XYZ file of C-alpha atoms in Angstrom:
189
model
C -11.406 11.468 3.829
C -13.363 8.420 2.651
C -14.445 7.653 -0.920
C -16.092 4.766 -2.688
C -14.204 3.022 -5.478
C -15.789 0.586 -7.917
C -13.929 -1.987 -10.012
C -16.366 -2.936 -12.767
C -15.935 -5.507 -15.512
C -17.868 -7.642 -17.951
C -15.456 -10.457 -17.024
C -13.960 -11.493 -13.700
C -12.930 -7.981 -12.671
C -9.374 -9.065 -11.907
C -7.777 -6.595 -14.327
C -9.886 -3.611 -13.225
C -9.356 -4.439 -9.563
C -5.607 -5.035 -9.857
C -4.886 -1.842 -11.767
C -7.355 0.179 -9.703
C -5.911 -1.048 -6.397
C -2.392 -0.225 -7.587
C -3.392 3.317 -8.467
C -5.446 3.951 -5.321
C -2.593 2.691 -3.125
C -0.694 5.832 -4.120
C -3.130 7.922 -2.058
C -2.311 6.884 1.501
C -4.240 9.743 3.119
C -7.568 8.634 1.623
C -9.588 5.653 2.793
C -11.538 3.870 0.071
C -14.636 1.716 0.353
C -13.844 -0.738 -2.441
C -16.446 -2.662 -4.420
C -15.634 -5.201 -7.125
C -18.485 -5.825 -9.540
C -17.711 -8.579 -12.082
C -19.868 -9.791 -14.976
C -21.649 -6.506 -15.691
C -22.452 -7.785 -19.159
C -25.956 -6.540 -19.917
C -27.787 -3.243 -20.173
C -29.923 -4.200 -17.162
C -26.885 -4.935 -14.996
C -25.269 -1.681 -16.136
C -28.344 0.338 -15.149
C -28.401 -1.357 -11.738
C -24.695 -0.548 -11.406
C -25.365 3.133 -12.173
C -27.910 3.140 -9.344
C -25.351 1.651 -6.917
C -22.763 4.238 -7.950
C -25.248 7.094 -7.586
C -26.319 5.809 -4.161
C -22.668 5.788 -3.062
C -22.235 9.340 -4.401
C -25.258 10.515 -2.398
C -24.133 8.687 0.745
C -20.496 9.838 0.593
C -21.346 13.311 -0.737
C -18.483 12.936 -3.244
C -18.155 11.208 -6.622
C -17.063 7.562 -6.446
C -14.025 6.514 -8.471
C -14.837 3.923 -11.154
C -12.283 1.667 -12.829
C -13.797 -0.361 -15.635
C -12.739 -2.901 -18.216
C -16.050 -3.108 -20.054
C -15.718 -4.139 -23.702
C -19.279 -3.368 -24.853
C -19.612 0.287 -25.886
C -23.341 0.458 -25.005
C -22.652 -0.711 -21.461
C -19.747 1.747 -21.091
C -22.025 4.591 -22.212
C -24.617 3.632 -19.595
C -21.955 3.569 -16.861
C -20.737 6.983 -18.017
C -24.143 8.448 -17.054
C -23.435 7.732 -13.377
C -22.344 10.341 -10.858
C -18.892 8.772 -10.629
C -15.440 9.687 -11.911
C -14.865 7.035 -14.557
C -11.491 5.652 -15.599
C -12.124 3.450 -18.626
C -9.016 1.288 -18.677
C -9.532 -0.104 -22.180
C -10.189 3.185 -23.951
C -7.379 4.880 -22.029
C -4.768 2.402 -23.209
C -6.114 0.675 -26.318
C -6.524 3.761 -28.529
C -2.846 4.791 -28.273
C -1.757 1.154 -28.705
C -3.931 0.758 -31.796
C -2.331 3.860 -33.256
C 1.202 2.732 -32.456
C 0.637 -0.817 -33.718
C -1.382 0.306 -36.756
C -3.910 -2.361 -35.886
C -7.351 -2.549 -34.309
C -7.782 -4.478 -31.077
C -10.303 -7.302 -30.834
C -12.230 -5.784 -27.892
C -12.869 -9.283 -26.548
C -13.883 -10.159 -23.012
C -11.453 -12.225 -20.918
C -8.415 -12.061 -23.197
C -5.919 -11.351 -20.416
C -6.931 -14.540 -18.613
C -7.473 -16.615 -21.726
C -5.841 -20.009 -22.107
C -6.426 -20.436 -25.818
C -3.013 -19.293 -27.043
C -1.091 -19.453 -23.785
C 1.942 -21.682 -24.292
C 2.482 -21.865 -20.534
C -0.981 -23.233 -19.800
C -0.089 -26.934 -20.023
C 3.108 -26.305 -18.083
C 1.092 -24.739 -15.257
C -1.456 -27.579 -15.277
C 1.369 -30.122 -15.050
C 2.893 -28.123 -12.191
C -0.449 -28.129 -10.340
C -0.737 -31.895 -10.800
C 2.840 -32.291 -9.562
C 2.084 -30.182 -6.467
C -0.999 -32.260 -5.678
C 0.786 -35.574 -6.273
C 3.729 -34.542 -4.086
C 1.779 -32.941 -1.279
C 2.596 -33.528 2.375
C 5.459 -35.949 1.724
C 3.170 -38.409 -0.090
C 5.591 -39.293 -2.910
C 9.103 -38.375 -1.875
C 10.674 -40.461 -4.654
C 9.710 -37.706 -7.157
C 11.432 -34.912 -5.228
C 14.319 -34.969 -7.709
C 11.863 -33.642 -10.328
C 10.788 -30.711 -8.121
C 11.883 -27.140 -8.804
C 11.478 -26.429 -5.105
C 10.583 -28.393 -1.970
C 8.919 -26.539 0.878
C 9.751 -27.931 4.290
C 7.849 -26.967 7.407
C 5.701 -28.126 10.276
C 2.182 -29.354 9.631
C -0.581 -26.806 8.949
C 1.721 -23.861 8.166
C 0.526 -23.213 4.590
C 2.848 -25.358 2.506
C 0.115 -26.791 0.258
C -1.536 -23.492 -0.739
C 1.893 -21.975 -1.328
C 2.873 -24.866 -3.611
C -0.400 -24.590 -5.527
C 0.023 -20.829 -5.897
C 3.536 -21.234 -7.313
C 2.272 -23.930 -9.683
C -0.744 -21.997 -10.940
C 0.911 -18.622 -11.266
C 4.412 -19.525 -12.388
C 4.439 -23.183 -13.467
C 6.846 -24.089 -10.656
C 6.917 -27.785 -9.757
C 6.647 -27.457 -5.999
C 6.541 -30.340 -3.543
C 6.238 -30.101 0.206
C 7.346 -32.144 3.160
C 5.996 -31.927 6.722
C 8.583 -31.946 9.487
C 7.909 -34.465 12.240
C 9.618 -35.314 15.506
C 11.331 -38.267 13.775
C 12.897 -35.898 11.236
C 14.285 -33.789 14.067
C 15.898 -36.809 15.673
C 17.439 -38.037 12.392
C 18.397 -34.554 11.175
C 17.828 -35.865 7.663
C 15.096 -35.589 5.066
C 14.038 -38.446 2.783
């Protein structure tokens, strides 16, 4: 069986896609045509999105699954007119949280990826700078400041791995490329 699945957001779509993918992965016997649609932030874009969803429903002859993280109520209502099965992530989880916390949520776009109040932001930026400064054995005299040093042959993915660790976790990662000379000395700098 094959079904269309849409991850729709008025922001980047990362939250809708991540949660949606996690849930759909539980259904191994179904193949999904997955579509991420970020920045659906106007009535016009929402109406165009409804048309895409309805076209997929007609083509597949079954309702598409929709995961959305739309903040604007008017846009959510337009999406709800589509021929899809809609899972509104915010309304599903925010209403019970508001009740439990006795507080109203801000319903703001992009809060989960915001840097405004993130105390780890500067730490991650410094880690990214460290990874770039200590890339490919360029500045080995700072290795003592590294949280981790990746060692491997050239072109094996050390740099993107270091940058990923820096951006996601604030890890100060350096990397060193193995050469024939290193193999003869059996020693790193």
